[in-house]
mmCIF file with all atom_site columns, C-alpha atoms in Angstrom:
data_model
loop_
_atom_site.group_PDB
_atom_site.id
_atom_site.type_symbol
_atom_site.label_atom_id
_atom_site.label_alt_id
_atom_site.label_comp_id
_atom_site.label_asym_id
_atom_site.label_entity_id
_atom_site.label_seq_id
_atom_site.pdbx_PDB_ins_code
_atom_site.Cartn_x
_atom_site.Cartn_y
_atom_site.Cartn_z
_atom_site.occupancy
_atom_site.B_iso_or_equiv
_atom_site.pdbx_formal_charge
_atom_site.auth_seq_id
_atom_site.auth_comp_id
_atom_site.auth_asym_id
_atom_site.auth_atom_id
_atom_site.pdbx_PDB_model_num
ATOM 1  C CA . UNK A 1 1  ? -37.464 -104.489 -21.447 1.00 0.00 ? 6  UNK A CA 1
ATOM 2  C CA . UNK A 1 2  ? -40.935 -105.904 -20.925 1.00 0.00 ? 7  UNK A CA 1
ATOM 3  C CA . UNK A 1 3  ? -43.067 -104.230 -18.006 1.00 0.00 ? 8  UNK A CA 1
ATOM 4  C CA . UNK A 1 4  ? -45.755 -107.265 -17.123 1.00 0.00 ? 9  UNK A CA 1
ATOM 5  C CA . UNK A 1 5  ? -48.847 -106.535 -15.241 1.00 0.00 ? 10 UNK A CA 1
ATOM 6  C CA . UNK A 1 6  ? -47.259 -107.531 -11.498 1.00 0.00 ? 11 UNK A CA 1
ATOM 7  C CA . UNK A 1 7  ? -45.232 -104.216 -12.465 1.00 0.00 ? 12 UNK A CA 1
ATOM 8  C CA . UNK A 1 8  ? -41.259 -106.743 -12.708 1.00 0.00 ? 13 UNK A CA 1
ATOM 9  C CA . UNK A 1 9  ? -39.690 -106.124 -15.848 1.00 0.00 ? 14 UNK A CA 1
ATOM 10 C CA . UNK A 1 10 ? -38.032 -108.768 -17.655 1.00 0.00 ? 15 UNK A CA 1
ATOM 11 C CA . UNK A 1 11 ? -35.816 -109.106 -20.968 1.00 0.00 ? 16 UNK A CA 1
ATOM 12 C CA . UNK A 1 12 ? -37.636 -109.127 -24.651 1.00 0.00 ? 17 UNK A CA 1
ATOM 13 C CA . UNK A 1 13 ? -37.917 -112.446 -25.610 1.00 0.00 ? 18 UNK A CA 1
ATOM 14 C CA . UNK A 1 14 ? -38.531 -113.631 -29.001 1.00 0.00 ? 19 UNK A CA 1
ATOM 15 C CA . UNK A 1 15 ? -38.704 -117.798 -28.210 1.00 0.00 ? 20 UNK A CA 1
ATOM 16 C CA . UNK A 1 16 ? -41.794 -116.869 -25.224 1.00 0.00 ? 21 UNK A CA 1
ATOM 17 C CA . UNK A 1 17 ? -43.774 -114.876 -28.049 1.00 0.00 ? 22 UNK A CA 1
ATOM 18 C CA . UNK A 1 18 ? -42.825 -117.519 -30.822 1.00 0.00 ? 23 UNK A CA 1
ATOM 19 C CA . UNK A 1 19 ? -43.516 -120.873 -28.358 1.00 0.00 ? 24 UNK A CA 1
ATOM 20 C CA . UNK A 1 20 ? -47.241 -119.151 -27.435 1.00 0.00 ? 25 UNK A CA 1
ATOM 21 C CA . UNK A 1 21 ? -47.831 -118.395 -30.796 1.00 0.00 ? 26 UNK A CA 1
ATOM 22 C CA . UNK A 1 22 ? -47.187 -121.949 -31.927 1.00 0.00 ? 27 UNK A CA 1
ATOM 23 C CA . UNK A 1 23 ? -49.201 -123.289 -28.697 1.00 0.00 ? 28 UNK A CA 1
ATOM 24 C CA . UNK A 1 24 ? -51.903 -121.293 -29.995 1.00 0.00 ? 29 UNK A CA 1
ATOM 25 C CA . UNK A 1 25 ? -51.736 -122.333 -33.410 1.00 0.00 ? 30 UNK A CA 1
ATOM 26 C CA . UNK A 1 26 ? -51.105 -125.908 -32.560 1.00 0.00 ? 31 UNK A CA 1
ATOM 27 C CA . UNK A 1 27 ? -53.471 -128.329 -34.682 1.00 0.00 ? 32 UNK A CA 1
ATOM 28 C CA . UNK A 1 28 ? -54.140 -125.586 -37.336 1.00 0.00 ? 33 UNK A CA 1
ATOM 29 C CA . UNK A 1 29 ? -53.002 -124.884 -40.590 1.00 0.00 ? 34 UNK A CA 1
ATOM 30 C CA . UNK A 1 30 ? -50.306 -122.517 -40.272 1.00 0.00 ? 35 UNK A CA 1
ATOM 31 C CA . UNK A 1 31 ? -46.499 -122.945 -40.694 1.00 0.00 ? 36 UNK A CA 1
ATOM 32 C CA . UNK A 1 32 ? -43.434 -122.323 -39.177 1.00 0.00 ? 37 UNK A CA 1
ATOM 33 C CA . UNK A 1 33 ? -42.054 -119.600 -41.561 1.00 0.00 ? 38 UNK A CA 1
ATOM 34 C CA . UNK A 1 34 ? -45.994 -117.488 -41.138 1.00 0.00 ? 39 UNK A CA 1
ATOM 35 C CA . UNK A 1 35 ? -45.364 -117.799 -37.361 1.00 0.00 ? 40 UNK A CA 1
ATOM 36 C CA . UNK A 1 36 ? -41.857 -116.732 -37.874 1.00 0.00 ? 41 UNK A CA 1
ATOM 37 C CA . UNK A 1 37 ? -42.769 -113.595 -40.230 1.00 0.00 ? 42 UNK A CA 1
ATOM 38 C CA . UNK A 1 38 ? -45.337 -112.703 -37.186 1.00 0.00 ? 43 UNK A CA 1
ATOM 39 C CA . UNK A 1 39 ? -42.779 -112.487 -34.472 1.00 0.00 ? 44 UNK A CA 1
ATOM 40 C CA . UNK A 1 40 ? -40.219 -111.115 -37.101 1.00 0.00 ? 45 UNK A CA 1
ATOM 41 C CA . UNK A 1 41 ? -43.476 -108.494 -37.692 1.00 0.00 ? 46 UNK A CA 1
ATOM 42 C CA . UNK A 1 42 ? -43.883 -107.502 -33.824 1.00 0.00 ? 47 UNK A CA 1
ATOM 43 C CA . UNK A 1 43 ? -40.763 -106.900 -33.566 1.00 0.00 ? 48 UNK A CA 1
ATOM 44 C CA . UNK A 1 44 ? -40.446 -104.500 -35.924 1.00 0.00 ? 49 UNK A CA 1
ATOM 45 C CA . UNK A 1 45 ? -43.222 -103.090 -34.876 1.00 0.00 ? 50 UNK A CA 1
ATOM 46 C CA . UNK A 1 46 ? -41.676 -102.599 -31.494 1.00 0.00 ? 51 UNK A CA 1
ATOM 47 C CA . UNK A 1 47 ? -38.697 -100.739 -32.369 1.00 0.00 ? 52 UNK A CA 1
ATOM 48 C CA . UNK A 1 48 ? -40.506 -98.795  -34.542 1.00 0.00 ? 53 UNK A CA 1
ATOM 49 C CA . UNK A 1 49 ? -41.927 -97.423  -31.587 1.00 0.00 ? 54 UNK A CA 1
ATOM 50 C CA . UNK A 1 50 ? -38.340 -96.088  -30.356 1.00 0.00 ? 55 UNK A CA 1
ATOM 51 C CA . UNK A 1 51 ? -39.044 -96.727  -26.695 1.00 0.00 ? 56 UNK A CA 1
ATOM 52 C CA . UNK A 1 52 ? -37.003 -99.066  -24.370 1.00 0.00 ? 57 UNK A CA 1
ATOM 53 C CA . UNK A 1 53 ? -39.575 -100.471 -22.254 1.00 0.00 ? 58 UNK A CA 1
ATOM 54 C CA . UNK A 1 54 ? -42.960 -101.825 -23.939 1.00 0.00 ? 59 UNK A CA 1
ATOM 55 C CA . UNK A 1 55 ? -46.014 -103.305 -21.687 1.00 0.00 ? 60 UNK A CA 1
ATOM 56 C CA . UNK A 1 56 ? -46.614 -106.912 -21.941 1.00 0.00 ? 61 UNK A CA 1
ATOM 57 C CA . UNK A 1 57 ? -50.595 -106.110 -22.867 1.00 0.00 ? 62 UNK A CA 1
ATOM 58 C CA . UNK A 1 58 ? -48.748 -104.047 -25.693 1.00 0.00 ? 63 UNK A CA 1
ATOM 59 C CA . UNK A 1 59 ? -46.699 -107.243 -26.878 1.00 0.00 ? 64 UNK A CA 1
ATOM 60 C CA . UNK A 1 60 ? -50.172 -108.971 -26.524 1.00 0.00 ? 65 UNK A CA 1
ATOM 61 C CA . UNK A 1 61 ? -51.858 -106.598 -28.736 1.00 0.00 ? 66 UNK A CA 1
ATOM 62 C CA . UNK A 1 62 ? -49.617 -106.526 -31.381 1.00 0.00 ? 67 UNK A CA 1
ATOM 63 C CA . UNK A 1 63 ? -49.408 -110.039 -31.436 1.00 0.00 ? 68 UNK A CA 1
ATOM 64 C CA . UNK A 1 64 ? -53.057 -110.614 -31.705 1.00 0.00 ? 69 UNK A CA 1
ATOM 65 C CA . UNK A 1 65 ? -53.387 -108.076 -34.424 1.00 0.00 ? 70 UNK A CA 1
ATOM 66 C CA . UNK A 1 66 ? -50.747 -110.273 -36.301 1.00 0.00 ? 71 UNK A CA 1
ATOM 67 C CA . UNK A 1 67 ? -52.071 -113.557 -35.464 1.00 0.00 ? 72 UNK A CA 1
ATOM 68 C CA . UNK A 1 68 ? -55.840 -112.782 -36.767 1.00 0.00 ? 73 UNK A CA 1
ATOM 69 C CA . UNK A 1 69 ? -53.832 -111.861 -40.065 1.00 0.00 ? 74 UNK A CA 1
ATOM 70 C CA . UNK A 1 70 ? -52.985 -115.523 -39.795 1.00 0.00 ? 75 UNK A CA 1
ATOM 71 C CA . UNK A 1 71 ? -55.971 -117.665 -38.340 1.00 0.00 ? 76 UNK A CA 1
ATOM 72 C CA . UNK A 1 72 ? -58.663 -116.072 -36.736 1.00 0.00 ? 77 UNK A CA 1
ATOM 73 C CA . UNK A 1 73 ? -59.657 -119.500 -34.890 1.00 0.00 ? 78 UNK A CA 1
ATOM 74 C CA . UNK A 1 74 ? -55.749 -119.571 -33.430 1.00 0.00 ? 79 UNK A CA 1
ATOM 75 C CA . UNK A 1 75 ? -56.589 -116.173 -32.216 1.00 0.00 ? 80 UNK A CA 1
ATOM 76 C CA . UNK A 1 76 ? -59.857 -118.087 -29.649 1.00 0.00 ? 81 UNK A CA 1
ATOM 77 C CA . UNK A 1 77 ? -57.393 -120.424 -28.612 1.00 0.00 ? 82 UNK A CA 1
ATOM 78 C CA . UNK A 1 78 ? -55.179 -118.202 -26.477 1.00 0.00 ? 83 UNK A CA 1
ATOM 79 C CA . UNK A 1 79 ? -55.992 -117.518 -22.696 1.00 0.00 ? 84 UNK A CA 1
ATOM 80 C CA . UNK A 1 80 ? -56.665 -113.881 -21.800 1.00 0.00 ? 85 UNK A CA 1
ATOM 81 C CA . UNK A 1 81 ? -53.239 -113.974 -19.831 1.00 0.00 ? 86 UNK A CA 1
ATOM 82 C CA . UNK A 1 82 ? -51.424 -115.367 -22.941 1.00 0.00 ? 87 UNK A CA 1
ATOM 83 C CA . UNK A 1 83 ? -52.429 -112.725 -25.365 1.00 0.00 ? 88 UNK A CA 1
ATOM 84 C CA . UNK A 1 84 ? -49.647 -110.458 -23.313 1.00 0.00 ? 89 UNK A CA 1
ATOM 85 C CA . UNK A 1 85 ? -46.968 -112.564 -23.158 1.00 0.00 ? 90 UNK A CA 1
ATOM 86 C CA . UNK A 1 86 ? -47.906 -115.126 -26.811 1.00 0.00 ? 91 UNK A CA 1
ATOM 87 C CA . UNK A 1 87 ? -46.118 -117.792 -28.459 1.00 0.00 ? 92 UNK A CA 1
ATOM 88 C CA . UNK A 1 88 ? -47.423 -120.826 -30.966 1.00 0.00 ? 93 UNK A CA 1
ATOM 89 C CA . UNK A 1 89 ? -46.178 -124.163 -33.183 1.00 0.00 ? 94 UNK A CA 1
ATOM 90 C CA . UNK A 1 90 ? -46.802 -124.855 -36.221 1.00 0.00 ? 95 UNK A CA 1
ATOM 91 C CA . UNK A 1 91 ? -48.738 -127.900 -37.144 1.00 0.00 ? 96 UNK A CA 1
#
């Protein structure tokens, strides 16, 4: 379960953190199998962590670890709200 800031909890979803990602990385040179690998990445990450319930600014930080991996410019594009809930397209 994701706790977001307003304190509801909703399920973990893998499309929401893919769809910002590719929103974010829309226009740039980055493909649909890196953005892929990056959600594939945080959530490993996650369950590494063993816990049931992760913060969405968590989420966000992991993903914006990943995506500067990627494309440092894709990481400017996100809103400050977006970078705890991501998702992106390729181009």
């Amino acid at each position: 379960m994701v706790i977001k800031n307003d304190g509801t909890r909703e399920a973990f979803s893998r499309e929401k953190i893919l769809n910002g990602v590719a929103a974010a990385c829309q226009k740039r040179p980055v493909t649909s199998e890196q953005l892929n690998k990056l959600v594939d990445n945080v959530e490993n990450r996650i369950r590494a962590k063993g816990v049931s319930e992760i913060y969405s600014k968590e989420i966000g930080e992991l993903v914006m670890d990943q995506l500067a991996d990627i494309d440092d410019v894709a990481t400017s594009a996100l809103p400050p709200s977006t970078a705890s809930s991501l998702t992106c397209p390729a181009s």
